[in-house]
CSV table of C-alpha atoms in Angstrom, one decimal:
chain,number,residue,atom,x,y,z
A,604,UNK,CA,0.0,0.0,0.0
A,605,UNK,CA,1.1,3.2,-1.3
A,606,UNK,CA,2.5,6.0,1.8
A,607,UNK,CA,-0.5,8.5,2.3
A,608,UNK,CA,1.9,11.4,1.1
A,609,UNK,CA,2.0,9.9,-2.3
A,610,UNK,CA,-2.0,9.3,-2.4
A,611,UNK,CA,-2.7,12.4,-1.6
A,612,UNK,CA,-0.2,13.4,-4.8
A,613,UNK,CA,-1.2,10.9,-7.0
A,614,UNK,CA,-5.0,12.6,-6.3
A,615,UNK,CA,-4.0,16.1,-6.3
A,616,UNK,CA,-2.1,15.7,-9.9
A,617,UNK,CA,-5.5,13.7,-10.9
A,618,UNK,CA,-7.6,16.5,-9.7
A,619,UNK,CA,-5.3,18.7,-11.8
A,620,UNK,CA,-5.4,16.9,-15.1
A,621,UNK,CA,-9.2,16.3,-14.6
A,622,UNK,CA,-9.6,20.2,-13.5
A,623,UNK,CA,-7.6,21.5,-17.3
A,624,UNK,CA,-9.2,19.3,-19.4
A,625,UNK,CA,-12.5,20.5,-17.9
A,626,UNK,CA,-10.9,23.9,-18.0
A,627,UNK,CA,-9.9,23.0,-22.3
A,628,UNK,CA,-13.4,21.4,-22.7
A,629,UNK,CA,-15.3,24.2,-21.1
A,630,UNK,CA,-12.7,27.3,-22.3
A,631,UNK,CA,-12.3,26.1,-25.9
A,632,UNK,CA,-14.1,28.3,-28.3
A,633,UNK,CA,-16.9,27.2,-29.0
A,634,UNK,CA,-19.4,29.7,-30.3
A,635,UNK,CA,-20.2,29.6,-33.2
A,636,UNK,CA,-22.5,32.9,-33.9
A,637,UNK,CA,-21.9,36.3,-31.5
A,638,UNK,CA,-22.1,39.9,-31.6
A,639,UNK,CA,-19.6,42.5,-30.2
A,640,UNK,CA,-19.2,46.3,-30.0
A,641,UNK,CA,-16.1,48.0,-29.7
A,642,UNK,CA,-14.7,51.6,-28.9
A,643,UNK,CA,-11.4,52.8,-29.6
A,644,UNK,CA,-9.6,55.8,-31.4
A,645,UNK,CA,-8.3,55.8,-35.4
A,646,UNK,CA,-5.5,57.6,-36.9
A,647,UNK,CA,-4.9,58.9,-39.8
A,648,UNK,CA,-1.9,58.7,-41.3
A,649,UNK,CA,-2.1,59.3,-44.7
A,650,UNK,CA,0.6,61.7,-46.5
A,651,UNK,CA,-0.4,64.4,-47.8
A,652,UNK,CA,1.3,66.5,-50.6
A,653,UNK,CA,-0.2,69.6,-48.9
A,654,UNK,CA,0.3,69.2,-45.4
A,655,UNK,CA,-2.0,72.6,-45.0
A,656,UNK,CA,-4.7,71.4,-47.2
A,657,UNK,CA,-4.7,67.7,-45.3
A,658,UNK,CA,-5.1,69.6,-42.0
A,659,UNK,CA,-7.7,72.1,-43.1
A,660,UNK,CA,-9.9,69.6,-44.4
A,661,UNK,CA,-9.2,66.5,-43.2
A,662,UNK,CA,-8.1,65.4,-39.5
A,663,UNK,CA,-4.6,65.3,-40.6
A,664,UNK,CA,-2.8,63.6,-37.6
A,665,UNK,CA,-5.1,63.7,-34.9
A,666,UNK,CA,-7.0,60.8,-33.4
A,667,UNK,CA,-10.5,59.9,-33.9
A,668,UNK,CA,-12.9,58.2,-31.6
A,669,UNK,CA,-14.3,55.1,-33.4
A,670,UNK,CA,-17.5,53.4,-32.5
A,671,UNK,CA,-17.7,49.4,-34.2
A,672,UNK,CA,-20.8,46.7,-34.4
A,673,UNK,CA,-20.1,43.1,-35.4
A,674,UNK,CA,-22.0,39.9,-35.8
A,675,UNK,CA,-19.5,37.3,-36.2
A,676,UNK,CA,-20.2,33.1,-37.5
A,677,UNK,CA,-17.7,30.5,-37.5
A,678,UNK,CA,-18.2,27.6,-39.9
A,679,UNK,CA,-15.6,25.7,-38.0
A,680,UNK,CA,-13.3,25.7,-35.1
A,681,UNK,CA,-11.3,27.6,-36.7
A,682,UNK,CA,-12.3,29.5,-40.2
A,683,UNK,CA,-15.4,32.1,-39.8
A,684,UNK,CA,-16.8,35.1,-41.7
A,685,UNK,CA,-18.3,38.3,-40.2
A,686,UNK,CA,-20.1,41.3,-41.6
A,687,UNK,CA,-18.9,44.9,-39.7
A,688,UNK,CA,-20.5,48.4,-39.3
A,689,UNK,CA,-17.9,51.3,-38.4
A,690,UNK,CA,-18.7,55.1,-37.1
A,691,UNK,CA,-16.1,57.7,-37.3
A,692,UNK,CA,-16.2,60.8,-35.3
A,693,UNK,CA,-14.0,64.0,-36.2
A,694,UNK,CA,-12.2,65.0,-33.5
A,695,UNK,CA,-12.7,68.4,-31.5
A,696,UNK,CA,-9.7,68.8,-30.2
A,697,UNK,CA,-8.6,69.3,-33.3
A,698,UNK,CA,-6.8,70.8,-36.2
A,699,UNK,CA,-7.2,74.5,-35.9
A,700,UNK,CA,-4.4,75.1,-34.2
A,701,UNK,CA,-2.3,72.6,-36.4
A,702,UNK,CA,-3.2,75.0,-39.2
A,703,UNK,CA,-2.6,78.2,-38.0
A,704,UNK,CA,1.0,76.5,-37.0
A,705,UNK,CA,1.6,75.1,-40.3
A,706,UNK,CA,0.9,77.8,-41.8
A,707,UNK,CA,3.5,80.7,-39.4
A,708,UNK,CA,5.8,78.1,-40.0
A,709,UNK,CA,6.5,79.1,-43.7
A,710,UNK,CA,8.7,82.4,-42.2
A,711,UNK,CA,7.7,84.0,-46.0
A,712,UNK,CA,6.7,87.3,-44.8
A,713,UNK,CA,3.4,87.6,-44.2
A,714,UNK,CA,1.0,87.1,-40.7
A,715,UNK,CA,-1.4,84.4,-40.7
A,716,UNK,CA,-4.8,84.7,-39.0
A,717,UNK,CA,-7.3,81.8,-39.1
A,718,UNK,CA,-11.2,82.1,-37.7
A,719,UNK,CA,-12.7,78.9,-39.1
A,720,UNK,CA,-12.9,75.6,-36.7
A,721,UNK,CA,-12.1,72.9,-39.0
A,722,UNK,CA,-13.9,69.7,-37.5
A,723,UNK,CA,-12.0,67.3,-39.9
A,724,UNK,CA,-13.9,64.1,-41.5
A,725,UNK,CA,-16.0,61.7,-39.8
A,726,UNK,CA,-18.1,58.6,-41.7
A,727,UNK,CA,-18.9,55.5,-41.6
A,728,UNK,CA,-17.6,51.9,-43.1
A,729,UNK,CA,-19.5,49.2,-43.8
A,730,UNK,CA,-17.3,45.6,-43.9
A,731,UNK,CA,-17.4,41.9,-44.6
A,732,UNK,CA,-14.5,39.7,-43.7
A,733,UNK,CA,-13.3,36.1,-43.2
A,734,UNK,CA,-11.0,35.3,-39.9
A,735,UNK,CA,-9.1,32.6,-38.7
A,736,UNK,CA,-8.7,31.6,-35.3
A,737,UNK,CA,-5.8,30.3,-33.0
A,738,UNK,CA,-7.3,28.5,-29.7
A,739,UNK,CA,-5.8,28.0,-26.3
A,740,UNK,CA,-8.1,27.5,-23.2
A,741,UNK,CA,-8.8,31.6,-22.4
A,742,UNK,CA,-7.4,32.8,-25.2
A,743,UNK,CA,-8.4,33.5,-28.7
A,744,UNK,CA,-5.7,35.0,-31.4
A,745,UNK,CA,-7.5,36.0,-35.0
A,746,UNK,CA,-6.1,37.4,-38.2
A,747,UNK,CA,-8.9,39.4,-40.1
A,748,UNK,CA,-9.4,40.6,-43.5
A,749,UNK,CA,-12.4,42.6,-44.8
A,750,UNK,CA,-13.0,44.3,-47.9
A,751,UNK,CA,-16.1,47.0,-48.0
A,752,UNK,CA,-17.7,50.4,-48.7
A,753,UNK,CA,-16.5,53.7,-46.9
A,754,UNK,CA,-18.6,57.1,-46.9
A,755,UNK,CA,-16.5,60.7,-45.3
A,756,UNK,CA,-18.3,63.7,-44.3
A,757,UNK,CA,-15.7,66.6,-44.9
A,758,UNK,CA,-15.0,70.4,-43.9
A,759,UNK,CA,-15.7,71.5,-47.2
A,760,UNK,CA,-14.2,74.9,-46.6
A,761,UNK,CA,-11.9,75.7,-44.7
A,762,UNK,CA,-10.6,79.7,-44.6
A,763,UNK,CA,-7.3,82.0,-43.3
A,764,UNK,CA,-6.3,85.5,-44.0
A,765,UNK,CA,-2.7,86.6,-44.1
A,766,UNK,CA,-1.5,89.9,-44.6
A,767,UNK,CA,2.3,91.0,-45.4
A,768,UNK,CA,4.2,92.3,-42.4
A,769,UNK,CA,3.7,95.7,-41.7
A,770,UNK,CA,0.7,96.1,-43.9
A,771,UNK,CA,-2.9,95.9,-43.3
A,772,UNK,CA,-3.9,94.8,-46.8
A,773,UNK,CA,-6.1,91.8,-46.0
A,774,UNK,CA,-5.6,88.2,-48.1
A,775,UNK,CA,-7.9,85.6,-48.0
A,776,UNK,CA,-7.1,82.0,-48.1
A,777,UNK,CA,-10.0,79.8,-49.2
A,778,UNK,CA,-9.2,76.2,-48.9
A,779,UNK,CA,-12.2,74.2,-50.5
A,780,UNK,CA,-13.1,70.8,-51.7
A,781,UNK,CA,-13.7,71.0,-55.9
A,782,UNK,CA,-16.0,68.5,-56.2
A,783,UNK,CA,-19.3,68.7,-57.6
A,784,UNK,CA,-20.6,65.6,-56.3
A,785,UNK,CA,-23.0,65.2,-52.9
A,786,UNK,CA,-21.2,65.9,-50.0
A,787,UNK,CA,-20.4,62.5,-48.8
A,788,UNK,CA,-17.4,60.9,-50.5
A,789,UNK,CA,-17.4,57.1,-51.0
A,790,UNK,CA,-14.8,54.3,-52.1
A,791,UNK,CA,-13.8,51.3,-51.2
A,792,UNK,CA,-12.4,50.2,-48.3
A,793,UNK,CA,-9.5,47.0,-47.0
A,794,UNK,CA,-9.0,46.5,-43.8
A,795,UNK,CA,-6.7,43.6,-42.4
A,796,UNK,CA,-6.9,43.4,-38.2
A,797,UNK,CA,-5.1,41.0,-35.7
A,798,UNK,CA,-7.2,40.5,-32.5
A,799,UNK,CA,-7.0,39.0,-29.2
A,800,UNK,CA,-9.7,37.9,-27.3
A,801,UNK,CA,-10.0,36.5,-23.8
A,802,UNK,CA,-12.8,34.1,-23.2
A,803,UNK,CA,-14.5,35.2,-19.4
A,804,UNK,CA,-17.3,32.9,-19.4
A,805,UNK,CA,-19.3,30.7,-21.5
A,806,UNK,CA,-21.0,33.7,-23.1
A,807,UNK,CA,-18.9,36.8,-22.8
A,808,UNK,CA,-15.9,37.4,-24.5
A,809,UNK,CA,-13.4,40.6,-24.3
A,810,UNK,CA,-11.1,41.7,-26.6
A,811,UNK,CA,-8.7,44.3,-28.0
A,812,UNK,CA,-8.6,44.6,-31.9
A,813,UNK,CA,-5.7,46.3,-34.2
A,814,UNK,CA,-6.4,47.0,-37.5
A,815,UNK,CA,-5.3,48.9,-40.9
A,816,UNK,CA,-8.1,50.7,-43.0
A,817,UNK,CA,-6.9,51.5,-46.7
A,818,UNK,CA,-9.3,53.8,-48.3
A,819,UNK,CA,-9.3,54.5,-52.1
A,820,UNK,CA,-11.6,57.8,-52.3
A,821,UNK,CA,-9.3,60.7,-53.9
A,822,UNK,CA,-10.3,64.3,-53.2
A,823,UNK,CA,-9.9,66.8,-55.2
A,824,UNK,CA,-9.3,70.5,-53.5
A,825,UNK,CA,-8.1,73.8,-54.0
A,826,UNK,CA,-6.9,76.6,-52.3
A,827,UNK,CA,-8.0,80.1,-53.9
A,828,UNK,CA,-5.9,83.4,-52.5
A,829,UNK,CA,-7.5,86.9,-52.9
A,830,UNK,CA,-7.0,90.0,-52.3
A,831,UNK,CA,-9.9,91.4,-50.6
A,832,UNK,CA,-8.9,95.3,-51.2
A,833,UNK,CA,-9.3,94.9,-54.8
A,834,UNK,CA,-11.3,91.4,-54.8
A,835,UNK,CA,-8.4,90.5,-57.5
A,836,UNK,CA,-7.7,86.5,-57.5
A,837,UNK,CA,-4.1,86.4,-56.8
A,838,UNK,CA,-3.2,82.4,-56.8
A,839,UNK,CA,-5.1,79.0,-57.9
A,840,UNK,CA,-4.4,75.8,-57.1
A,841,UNK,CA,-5.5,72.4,-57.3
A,842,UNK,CA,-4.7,69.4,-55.7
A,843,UNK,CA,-5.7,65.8,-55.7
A,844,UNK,CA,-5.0,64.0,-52.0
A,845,UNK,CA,-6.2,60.8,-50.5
A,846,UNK,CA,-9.1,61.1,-48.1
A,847,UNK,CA,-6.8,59.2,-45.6
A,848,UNK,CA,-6.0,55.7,-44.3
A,849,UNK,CA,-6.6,54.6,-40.8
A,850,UNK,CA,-5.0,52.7,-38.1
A,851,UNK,CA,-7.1,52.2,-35.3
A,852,UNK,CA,-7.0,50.3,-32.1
A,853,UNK,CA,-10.6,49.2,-30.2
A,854,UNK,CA,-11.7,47.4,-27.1
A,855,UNK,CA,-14.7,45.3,-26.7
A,856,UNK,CA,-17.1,43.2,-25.6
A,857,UNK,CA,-18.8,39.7,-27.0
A,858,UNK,CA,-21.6,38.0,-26.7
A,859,UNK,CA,-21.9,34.8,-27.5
A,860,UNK,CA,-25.7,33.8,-29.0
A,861,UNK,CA,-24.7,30.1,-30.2
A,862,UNK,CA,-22.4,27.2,-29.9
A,863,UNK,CA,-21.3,24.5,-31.8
């Protein structure tokens, strides 16, 4: 007959084994449809060829808070598809004050005055996808990628006055999107994401979420300078940027409706 120390180990590791296979059994993922929604901020970090013109109109560097809705079906354990709806709001902290330093920056003789509040872009995506996912008790790691439709509500205008130093012969600066079309620019969108996702119980899952957003939509704009003494035009031009493209980072929640 076996020592009682040794019992006592050889049922202790037994309740151990017993305990993580439960834990594998009840932990493994499972689900097979849910639904999430997510919070985070976006960035853009397009390049523009006018730094001015990206910050007038656009949100040029500055982060944007994001707002996401999923419903999410695996066919498997491990391949699934999902269908995504994205809300972008423009940032009020914002890009005024980028402007107005962008623009003193140039040293070329003249003062710079700005009175508009440029608010940026906001929109919304809407996404379908395929994901993969790599299981261990807890913990869920998925590569994403999703192809869709994107819609961005610009600052169409955006204007600054300047005047040469030690005048008070006013110039206006008239930055403005030269498209003819409704106000809400569209083009497609590509987004590949790597998440992580931590399984809490048998129905509610948290997770953090990075992803890349490429956006095709093109904008053309143009910056008009006039001299409002004599309402003379004194420069034109045009210039064709990207709308932006996005990384953003969100946090959510899951919810599980169905299992395997």
């Amino acid at each position: 007959m076996r020592p009682l120390p040794l019992r006592i180990s050889a049922i202790i590791i037994a309740a151990i084994c017993t305990l993580s296979s439960h834990a594998e059994e009840v932990f493994a993922y499972a689900d097979a449809t849910s639904i999430d929604l997510s919070l985070g901020v976006s960035f853009n970090i397009a390049n523009y060829h006018s730094e001015d013109y990206g910050a007038a109109l656009f949100s040029g560097r500055i982060g944007n808070p994001t707002l996401a809705l999923r419903v999410h079906h695996f066919f498997s354990r491990h391949w699934g598809a999902y269908i995504k709806a994205e809300w972008m709001q423009n940032s009020y902290l914002c890009s005024q004050k980028t402007v107005l330093n962008k623009l003193h920056e140039r040293n070329d003789g003249f003062d710079y005055i700005t009175t508009d509040k440029p608010k940026g872009r906001r929109g919304y995506a809407l996404l379908a996808g395929a994901s993969y996912r790599f299981d261990k008790l807890r913990w869920s790691l998925r590569p994403m990628l999703a192809v869709g439709f994107s819609s961005y509500n610009l600052n169409r205008t955006f204007t600054a006055f300047r005047k040469a130093e030690g005048t008070n012969r006013l110039q206006e600066m008239l930055y403005a999107i030269d498209q003819p079309e409704h106000r809400n620019l569209c083009g497609v969108v590509v987004s590949p994401a790597l998440e992580a996702t931590l399984h809490v119980t048998r129905r509610i899952d948290f997770f953090c979420n990075l992803a890349y957003e490429y956006n095709s939509t093109r904008v053309w704009q143009k910056l008009t300078i006039t001299d409002l003494t004599s309402g003379r035009v004194l420069d034109s031009i045009l210039g064709h940027e990207p709308i932006g493209n996005n990384i953003s980072a969100t946090f959510g929640v899951r919810y599980i409706i169905t299992h395997r």
